[in-house]
GROMACS .gro file of C-alpha atoms in nm:
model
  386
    1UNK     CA    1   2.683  -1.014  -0.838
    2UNK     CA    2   2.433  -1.174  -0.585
    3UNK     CA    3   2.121  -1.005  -0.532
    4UNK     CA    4   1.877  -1.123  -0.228
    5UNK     CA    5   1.517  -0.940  -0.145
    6UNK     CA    6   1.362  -1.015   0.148
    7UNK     CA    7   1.013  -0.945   0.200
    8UNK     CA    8   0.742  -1.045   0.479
    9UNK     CA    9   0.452  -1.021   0.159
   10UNK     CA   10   0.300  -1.313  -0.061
   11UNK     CA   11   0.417  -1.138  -0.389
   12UNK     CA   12   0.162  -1.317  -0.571
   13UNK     CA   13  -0.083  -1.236  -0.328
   14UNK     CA   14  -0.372  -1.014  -0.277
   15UNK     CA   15  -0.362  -0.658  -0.090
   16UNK     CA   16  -0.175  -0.325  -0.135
   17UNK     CA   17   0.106  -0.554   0.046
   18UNK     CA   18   0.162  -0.791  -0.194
   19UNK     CA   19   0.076  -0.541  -0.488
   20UNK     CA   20   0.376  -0.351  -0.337
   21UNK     CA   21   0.606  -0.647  -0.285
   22UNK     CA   22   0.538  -0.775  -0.669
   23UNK     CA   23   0.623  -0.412  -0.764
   24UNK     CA   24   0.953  -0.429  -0.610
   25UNK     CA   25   0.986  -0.833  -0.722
   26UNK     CA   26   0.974  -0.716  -1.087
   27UNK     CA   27   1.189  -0.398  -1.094
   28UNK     CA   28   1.476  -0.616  -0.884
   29UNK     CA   29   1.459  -0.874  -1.117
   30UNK     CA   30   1.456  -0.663  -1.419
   31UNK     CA   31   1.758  -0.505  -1.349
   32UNK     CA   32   1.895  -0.863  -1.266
   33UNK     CA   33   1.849  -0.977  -1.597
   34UNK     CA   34   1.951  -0.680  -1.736
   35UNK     CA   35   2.316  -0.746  -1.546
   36UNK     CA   36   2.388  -1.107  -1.549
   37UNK     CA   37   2.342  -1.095  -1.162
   38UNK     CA   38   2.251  -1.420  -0.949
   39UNK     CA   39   1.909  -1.318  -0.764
   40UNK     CA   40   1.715  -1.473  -0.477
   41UNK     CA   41   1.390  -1.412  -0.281
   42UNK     CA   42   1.301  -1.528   0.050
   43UNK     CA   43   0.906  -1.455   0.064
   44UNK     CA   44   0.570  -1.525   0.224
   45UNK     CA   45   0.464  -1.777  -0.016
   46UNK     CA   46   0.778  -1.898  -0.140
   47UNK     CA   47   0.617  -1.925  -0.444
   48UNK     CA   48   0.842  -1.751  -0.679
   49UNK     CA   49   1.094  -1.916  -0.915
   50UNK     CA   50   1.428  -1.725  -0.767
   51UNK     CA   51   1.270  -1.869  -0.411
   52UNK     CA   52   1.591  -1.927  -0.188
   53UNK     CA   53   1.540  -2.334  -0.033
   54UNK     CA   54   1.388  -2.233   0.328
   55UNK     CA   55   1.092  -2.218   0.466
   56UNK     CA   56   0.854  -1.898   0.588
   57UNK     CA   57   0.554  -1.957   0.849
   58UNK     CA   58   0.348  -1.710   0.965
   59UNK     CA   59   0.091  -1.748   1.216
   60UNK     CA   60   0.004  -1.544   1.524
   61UNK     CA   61   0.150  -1.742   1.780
   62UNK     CA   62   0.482  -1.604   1.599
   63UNK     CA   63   0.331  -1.256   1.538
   64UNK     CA   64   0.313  -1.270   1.934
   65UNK     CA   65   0.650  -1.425   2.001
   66UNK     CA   66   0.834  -1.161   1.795
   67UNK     CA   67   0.762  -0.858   1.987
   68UNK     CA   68   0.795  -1.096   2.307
   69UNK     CA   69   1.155  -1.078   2.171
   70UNK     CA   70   1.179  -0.738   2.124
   71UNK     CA   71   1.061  -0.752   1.729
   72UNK     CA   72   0.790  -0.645   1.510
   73UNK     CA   73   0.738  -0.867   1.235
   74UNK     CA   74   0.715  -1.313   1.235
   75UNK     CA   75   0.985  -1.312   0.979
   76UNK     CA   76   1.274  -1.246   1.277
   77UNK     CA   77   1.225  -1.616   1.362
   78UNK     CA   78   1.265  -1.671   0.960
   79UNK     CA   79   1.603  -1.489   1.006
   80UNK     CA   80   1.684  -1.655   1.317
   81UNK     CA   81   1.601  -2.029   1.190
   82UNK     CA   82   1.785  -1.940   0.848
   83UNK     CA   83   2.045  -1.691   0.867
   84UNK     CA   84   2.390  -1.881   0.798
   85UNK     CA   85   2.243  -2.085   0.494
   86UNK     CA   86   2.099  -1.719   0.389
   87UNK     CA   87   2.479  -1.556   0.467
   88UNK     CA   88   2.672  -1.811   0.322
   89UNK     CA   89   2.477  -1.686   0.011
   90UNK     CA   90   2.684  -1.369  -0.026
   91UNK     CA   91   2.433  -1.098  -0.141
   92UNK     CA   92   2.629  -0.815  -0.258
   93UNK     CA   93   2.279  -0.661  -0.211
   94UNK     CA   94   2.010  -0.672  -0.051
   95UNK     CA   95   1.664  -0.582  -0.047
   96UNK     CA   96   1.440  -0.536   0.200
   97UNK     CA   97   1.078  -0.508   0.150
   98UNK     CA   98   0.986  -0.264   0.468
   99UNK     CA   99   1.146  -0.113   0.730
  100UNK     CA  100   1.025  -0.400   1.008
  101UNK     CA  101   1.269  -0.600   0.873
  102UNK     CA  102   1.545  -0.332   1.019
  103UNK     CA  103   1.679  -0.609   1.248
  104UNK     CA  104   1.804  -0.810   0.917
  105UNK     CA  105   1.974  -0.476   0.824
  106UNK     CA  106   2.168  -0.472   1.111
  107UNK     CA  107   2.315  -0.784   1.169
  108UNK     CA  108   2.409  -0.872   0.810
  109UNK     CA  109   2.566  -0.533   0.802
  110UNK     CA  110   2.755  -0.671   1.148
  111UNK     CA  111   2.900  -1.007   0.963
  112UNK     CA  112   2.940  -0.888   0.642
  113UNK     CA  113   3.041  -0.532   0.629
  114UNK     CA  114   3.097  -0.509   0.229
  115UNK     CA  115   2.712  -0.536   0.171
  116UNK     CA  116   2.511  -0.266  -0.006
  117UNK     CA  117   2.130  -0.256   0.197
  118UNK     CA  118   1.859  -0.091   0.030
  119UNK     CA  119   1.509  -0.081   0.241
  120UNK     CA  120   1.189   0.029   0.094
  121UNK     CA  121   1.012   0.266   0.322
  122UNK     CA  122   0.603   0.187   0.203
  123UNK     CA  123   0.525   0.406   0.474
  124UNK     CA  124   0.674   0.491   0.809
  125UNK     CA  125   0.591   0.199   1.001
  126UNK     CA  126   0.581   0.372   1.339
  127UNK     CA  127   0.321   0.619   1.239
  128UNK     CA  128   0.104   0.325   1.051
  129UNK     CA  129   0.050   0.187   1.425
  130UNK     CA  130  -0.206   0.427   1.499
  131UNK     CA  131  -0.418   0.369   1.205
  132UNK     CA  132  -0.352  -0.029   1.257
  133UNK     CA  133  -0.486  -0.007   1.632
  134UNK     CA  134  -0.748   0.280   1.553
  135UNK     CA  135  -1.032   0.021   1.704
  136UNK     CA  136  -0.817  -0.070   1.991
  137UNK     CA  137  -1.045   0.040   2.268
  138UNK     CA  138  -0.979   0.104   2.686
  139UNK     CA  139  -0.637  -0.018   2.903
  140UNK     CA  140  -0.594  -0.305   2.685
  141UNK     CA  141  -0.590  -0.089   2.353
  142UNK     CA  142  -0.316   0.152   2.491
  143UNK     CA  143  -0.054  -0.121   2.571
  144UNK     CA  144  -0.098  -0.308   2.300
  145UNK     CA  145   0.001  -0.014   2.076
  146UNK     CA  146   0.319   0.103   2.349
  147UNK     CA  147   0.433  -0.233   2.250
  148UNK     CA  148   0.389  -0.240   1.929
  149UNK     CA  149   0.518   0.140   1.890
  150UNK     CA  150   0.817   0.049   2.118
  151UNK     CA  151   0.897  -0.266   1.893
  152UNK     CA  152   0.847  -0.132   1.564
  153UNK     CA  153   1.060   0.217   1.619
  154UNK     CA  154   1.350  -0.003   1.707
  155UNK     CA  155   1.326  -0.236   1.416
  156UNK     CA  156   1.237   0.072   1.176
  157UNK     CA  157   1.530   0.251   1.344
  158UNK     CA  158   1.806   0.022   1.250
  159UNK     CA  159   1.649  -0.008   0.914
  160UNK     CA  160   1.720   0.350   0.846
  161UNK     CA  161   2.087   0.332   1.053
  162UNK     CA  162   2.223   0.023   0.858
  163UNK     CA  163   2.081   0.081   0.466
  164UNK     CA  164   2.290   0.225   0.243
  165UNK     CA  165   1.989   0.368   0.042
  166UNK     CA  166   1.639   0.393   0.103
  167UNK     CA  167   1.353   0.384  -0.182
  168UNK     CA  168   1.060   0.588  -0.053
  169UNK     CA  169   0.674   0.606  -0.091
  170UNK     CA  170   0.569   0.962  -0.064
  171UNK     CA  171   0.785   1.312  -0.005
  172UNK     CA  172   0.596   1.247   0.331
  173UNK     CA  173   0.796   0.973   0.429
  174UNK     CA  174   1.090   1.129   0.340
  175UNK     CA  175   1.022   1.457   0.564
  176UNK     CA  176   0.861   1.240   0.843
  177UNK     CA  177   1.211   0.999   0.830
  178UNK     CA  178   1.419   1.305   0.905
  179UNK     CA  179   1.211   1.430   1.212
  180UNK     CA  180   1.165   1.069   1.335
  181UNK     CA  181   1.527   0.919   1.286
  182UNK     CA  182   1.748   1.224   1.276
  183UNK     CA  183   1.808   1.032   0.850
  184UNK     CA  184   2.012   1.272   0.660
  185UNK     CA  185   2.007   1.060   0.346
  186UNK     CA  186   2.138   1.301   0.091
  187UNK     CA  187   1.966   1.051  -0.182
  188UNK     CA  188   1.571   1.078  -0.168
  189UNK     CA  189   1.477   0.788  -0.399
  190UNK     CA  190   1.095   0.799  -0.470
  191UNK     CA  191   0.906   0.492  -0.589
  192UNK     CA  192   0.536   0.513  -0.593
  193UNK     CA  193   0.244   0.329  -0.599
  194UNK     CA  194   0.256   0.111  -0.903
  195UNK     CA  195   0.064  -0.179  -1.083
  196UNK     CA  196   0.123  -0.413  -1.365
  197UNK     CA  197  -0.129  -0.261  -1.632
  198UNK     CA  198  -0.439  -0.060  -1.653
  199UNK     CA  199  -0.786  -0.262  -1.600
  200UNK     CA  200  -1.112  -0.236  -1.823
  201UNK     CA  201  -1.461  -0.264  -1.655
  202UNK     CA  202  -1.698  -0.444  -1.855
  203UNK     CA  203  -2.040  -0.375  -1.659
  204UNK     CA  204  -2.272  -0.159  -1.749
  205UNK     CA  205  -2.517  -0.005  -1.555
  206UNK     CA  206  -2.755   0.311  -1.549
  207UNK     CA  207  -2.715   0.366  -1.186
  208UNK     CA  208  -2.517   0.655  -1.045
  209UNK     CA  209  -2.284   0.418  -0.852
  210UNK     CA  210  -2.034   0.525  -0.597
  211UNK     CA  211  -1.769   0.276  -0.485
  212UNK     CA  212  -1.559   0.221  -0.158
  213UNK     CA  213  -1.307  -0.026  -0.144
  214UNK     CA  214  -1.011  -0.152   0.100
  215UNK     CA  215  -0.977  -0.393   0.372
  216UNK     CA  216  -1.323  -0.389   0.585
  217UNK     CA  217  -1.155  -0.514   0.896
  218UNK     CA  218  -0.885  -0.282   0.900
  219UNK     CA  219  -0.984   0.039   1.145
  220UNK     CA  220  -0.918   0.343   0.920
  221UNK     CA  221  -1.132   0.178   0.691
  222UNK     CA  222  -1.399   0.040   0.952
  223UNK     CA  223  -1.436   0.384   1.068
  224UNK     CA  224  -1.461   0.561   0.705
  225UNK     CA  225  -1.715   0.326   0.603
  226UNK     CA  226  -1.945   0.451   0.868
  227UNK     CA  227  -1.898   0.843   0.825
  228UNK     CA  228  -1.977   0.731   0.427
  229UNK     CA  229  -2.270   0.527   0.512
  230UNK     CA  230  -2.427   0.747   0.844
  231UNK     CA  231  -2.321   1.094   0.684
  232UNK     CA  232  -2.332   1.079   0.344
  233UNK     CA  233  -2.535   0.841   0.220
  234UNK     CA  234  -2.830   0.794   0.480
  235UNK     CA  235  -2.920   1.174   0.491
  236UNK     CA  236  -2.877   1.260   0.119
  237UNK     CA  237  -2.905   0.958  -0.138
  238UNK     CA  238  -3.095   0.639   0.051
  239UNK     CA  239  -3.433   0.743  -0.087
  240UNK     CA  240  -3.321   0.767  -0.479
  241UNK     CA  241  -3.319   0.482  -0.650
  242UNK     CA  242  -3.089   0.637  -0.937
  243UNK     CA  243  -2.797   0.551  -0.687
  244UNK     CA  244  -2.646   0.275  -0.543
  245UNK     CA  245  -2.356   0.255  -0.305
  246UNK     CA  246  -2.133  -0.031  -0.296
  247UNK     CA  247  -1.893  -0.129  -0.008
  248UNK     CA  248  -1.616  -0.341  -0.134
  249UNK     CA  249  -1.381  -0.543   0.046
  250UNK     CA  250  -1.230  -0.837   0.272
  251UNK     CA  251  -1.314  -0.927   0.610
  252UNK     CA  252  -1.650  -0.681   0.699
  253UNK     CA  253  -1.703  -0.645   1.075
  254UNK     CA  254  -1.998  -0.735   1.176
  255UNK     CA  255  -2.069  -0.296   1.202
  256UNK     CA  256  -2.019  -0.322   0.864
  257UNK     CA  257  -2.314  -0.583   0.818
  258UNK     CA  258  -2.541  -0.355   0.987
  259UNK     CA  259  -2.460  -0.059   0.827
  260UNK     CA  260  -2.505  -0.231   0.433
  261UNK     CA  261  -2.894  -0.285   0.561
  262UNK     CA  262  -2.982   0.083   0.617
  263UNK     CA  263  -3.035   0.146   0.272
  264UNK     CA  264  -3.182  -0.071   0.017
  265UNK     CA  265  -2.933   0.071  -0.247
  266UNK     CA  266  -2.617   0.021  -0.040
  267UNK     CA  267  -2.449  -0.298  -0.156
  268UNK     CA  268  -2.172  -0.492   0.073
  269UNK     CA  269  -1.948  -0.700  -0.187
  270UNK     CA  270  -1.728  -0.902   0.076
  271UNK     CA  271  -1.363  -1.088   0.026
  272UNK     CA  272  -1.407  -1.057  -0.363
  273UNK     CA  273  -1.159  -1.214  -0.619
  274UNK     CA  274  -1.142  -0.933  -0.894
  275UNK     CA  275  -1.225  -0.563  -0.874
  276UNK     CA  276  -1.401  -0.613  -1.218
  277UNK     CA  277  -1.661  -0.880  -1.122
  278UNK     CA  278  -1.888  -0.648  -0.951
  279UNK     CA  279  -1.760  -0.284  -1.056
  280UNK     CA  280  -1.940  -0.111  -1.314
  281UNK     CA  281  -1.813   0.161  -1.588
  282UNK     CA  282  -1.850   0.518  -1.507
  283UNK     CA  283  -1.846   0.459  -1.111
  284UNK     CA  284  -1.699   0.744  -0.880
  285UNK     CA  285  -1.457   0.602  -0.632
  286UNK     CA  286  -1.483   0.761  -0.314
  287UNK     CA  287  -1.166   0.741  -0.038
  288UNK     CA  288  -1.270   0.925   0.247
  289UNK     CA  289  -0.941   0.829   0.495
  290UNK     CA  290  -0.899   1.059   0.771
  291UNK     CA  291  -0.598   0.899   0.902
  292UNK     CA  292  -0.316   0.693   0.781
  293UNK     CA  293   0.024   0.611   0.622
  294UNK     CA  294   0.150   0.572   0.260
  295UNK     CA  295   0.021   0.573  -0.044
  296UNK     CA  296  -0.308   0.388  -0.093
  297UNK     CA  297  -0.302   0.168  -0.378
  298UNK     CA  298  -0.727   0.200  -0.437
  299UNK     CA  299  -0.641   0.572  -0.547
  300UNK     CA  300  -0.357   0.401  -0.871
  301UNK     CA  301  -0.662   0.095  -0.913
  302UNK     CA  302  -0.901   0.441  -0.999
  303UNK     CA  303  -0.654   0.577  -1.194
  304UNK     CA  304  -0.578   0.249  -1.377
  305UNK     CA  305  -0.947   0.227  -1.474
  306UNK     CA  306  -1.022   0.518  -1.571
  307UNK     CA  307  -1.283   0.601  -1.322
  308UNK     CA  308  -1.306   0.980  -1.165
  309UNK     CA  309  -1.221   0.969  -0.730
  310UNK     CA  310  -1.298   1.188  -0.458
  311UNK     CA  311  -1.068   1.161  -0.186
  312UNK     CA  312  -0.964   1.313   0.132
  313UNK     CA  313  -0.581   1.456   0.194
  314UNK     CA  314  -0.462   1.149   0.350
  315UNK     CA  315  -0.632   0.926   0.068
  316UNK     CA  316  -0.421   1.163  -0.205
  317UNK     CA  317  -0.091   1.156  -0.060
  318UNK     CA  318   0.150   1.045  -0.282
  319UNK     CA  319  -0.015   1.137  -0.581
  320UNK     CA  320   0.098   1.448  -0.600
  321UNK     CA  321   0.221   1.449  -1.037
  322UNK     CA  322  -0.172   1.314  -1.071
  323UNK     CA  323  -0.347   1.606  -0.922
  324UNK     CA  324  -0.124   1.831  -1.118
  325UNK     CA  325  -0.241   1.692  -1.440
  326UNK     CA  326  -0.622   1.662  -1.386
  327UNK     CA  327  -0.792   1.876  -1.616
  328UNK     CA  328  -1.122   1.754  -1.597
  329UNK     CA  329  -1.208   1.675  -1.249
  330UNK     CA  330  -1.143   1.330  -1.232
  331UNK     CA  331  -0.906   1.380  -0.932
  332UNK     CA  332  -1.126   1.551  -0.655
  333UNK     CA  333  -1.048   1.637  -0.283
  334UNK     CA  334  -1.302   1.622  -0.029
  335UNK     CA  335  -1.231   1.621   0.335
  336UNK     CA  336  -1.627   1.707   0.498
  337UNK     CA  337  -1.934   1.518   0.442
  338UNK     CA  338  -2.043   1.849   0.306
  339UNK     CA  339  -1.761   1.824   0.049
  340UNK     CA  340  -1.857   1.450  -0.047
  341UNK     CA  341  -2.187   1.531  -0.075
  342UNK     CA  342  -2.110   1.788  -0.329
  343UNK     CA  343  -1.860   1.582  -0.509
  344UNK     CA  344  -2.107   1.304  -0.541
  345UNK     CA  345  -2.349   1.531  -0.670
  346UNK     CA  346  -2.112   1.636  -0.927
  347UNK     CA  347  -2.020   1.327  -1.071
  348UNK     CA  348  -2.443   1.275  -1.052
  349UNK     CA  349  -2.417   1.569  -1.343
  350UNK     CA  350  -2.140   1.383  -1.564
  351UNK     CA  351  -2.242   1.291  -1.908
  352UNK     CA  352  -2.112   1.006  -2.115
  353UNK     CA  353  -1.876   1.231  -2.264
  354UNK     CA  354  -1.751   1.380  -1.952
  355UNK     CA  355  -1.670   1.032  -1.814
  356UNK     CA  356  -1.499   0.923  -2.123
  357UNK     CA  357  -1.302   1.236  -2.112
  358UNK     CA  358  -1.182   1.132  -1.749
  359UNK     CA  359  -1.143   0.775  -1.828
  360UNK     CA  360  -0.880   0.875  -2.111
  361UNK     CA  361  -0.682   1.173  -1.868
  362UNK     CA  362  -0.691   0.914  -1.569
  363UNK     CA  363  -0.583   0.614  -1.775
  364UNK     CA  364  -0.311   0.830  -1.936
  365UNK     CA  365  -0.216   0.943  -1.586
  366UNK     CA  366  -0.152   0.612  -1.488
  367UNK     CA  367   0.077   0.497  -1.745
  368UNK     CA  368   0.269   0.815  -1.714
  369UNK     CA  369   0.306   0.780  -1.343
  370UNK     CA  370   0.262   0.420  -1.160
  371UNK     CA  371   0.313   0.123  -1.357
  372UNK     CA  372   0.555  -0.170  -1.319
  373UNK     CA  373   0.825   0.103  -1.539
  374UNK     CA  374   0.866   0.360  -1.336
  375UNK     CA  375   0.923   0.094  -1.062
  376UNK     CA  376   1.211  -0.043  -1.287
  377UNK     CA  377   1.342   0.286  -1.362
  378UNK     CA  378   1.392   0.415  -0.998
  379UNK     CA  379   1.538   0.076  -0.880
  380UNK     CA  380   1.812   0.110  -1.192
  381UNK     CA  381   1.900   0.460  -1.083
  382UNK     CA  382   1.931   0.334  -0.738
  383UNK     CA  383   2.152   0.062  -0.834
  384UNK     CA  384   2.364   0.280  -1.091
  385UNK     CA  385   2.456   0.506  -0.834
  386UNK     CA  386   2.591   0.313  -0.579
   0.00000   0.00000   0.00000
């Protein structure tokens, strides 16, 4: 058996991308090993032993050229440049790391009939332009995201006609694939959020510290960051110095600058390498996302360190089997700056003992729910029941 996945991620990279792609990396070739199979990867990176001999470029002038061609991700002219050496390969299957790649789906299902697809939905692409373009402003702003919701429904549309299974995020995606795409998939395959293993902070502190991280240059986020900073923080924790606030993450705006300097205990930790050079023990992650897609990987990082979250609906998504089993708090929803205002409060209360209490539930959480073996286990089951 020949096994191919094809994903637009570096899977040894940083981001909730590349966590995701090395996720799905790992299970695949798990279940390769486990059955003699030949497998392959064609990645952004290349960087991976099973790497299939061609090359991937990215850049924006190719970002550009792909929807001038009717496409949504670079990697069509990767398909384009490469697709007989990567069809004379055979793949009895193949994986596709997101629904973008849809155009793949179709055409190999064209030439070589016999071929079992499976595409991972990480979120549904079409609804993740919003939250992509949310700082899109005026004329300008509005086409840009036609075109890129034109382009990406298409792609994302034959993804969903041509697989022969789909692997999903979130019940969401699942219910939102239906009304979308018409997808009566009578196999609902659920793979969360998962990481390799769980991750111990070493700083201590005696600060109350609350924590935001994810990609500063990214709208959703952009836009959180400021209801945190102007909302929260400003009118209810600048002036105590038991606090601090740090904003974590790559590729501030320059609103993001300014806002760091209103308060001599906020803290703006930019482009960092590891979570655990500048996070303390006992912090309270905060994820307050009013808009979105998927699962958000920051809310399995909490879980993996033990640490207690508030976070809004669209932050929680997903993690559904987590909430269920929080007994002590650690898991807590907050939607108004009223609400995250009284959860930070709360956690303000916490004694050692509650926090170790939460750091053992949340850690045990995580290995129940999102680590690289559930990944492995839902990909086998896929597989098995073709």
């Amino acid at each position: 058996m020949n096994i191919l996945y094809i994903t637009d991620n570096n899977i040894m990279g940083h981001g909730g991308g590349c966590l995701g792609a090395r996720k799905y990396y790992s299970a695949i070739k798990s279940f390769a090993l486990k059955n003699n199979a030949d497998f392959k990867v064609i990645s952004l990176g290349q960087n991976m032993p099973e790497a299939m001999d061609i090359d991937v470029v990215k850049n924006r002038k190719l970002d550009k050229s792909a929807r001038l061609h009717g496409h949504s991700n670079f990697m069509y002219f990767t398909w384009e440049n490469n697709k007989d050496k990567i069809m004379a390969y055979h793949p009895d299957v193949l994986f596709l790391g997101r629904t973008r790649l849809g155009f793949i789906a179709k055409e190999m299902k064209s030439k070589q009939p016999g071929i079992k697809i499976i595409s991972f939905v990480d979120n549904i692409e079409y609804d993740y332009v919003d939250a992509y373009f949310a700082l899109a402003k005026g004329i300008k702003g509005t086409i840009l995201k036609k075109i890129e919701k034109h382009v990406v429904k298409a792609d994302e549309g034959d993804a969903v006609n041509y697989s022969d299974r789909l692997i999903y995020l979130t019940h969401r995606d699942v219910k939102r694939c239906k009304e979308l795409y018409h997808n009566e998939d009578p196999y609902e395959y659920i793979l969360p959020i998962c990481l390799e293993h769980t991750c111990d902070l070493q700083i201590e502190t005696p600060l109350k510290t609350v924590v935001f991280v994810g990609s500063l240059g990214y709208g959703a986020n952009v836009s959180a960051v400021e209801i945190l900073v102007k909302q929260v923080w400003i009118p209810n924790f600048a002036q105590n110095n038991d606090f601090q606030l740090i904003i974590a993450g790559g590729n501030p705006t320059d609103e993001i600058y300014n806002w760091s300097k209103l308060a001599s205990n906020i803290k703006l930790v930019s482009n960092f390498d590891k979570i655990e050079d500048f996070l303390p023990q006992n912090s309270l992650m905060v994820a307050p996302i009013p808009t979105g897609a998927g699962m958000k990987v920051k809310v399995a990082e909490t879980l993996s360190m033990g640490l207690p979250i508030a976070g809004s609906d669209e932050a929680l998504v997903g993690y559904e089997d987590a909430i269920r089993e929080d007994k002590y708090g650690g898991i807590q929803r907050a939607n108004t700056v009223k609400e995250y205002v009284k959860a930070i409060w709360a956690f303000s209360k916490m004694d050692t003992r509650d926090l170790v209490q939460i750091a053992f539930q949340n850690k045990n959480i995580f290995e129940k729910y999102y680590t690289f073996e559930t990944a492995k286990k839902v990909v086998e089951k896929c597989m098995n029941e073709f």
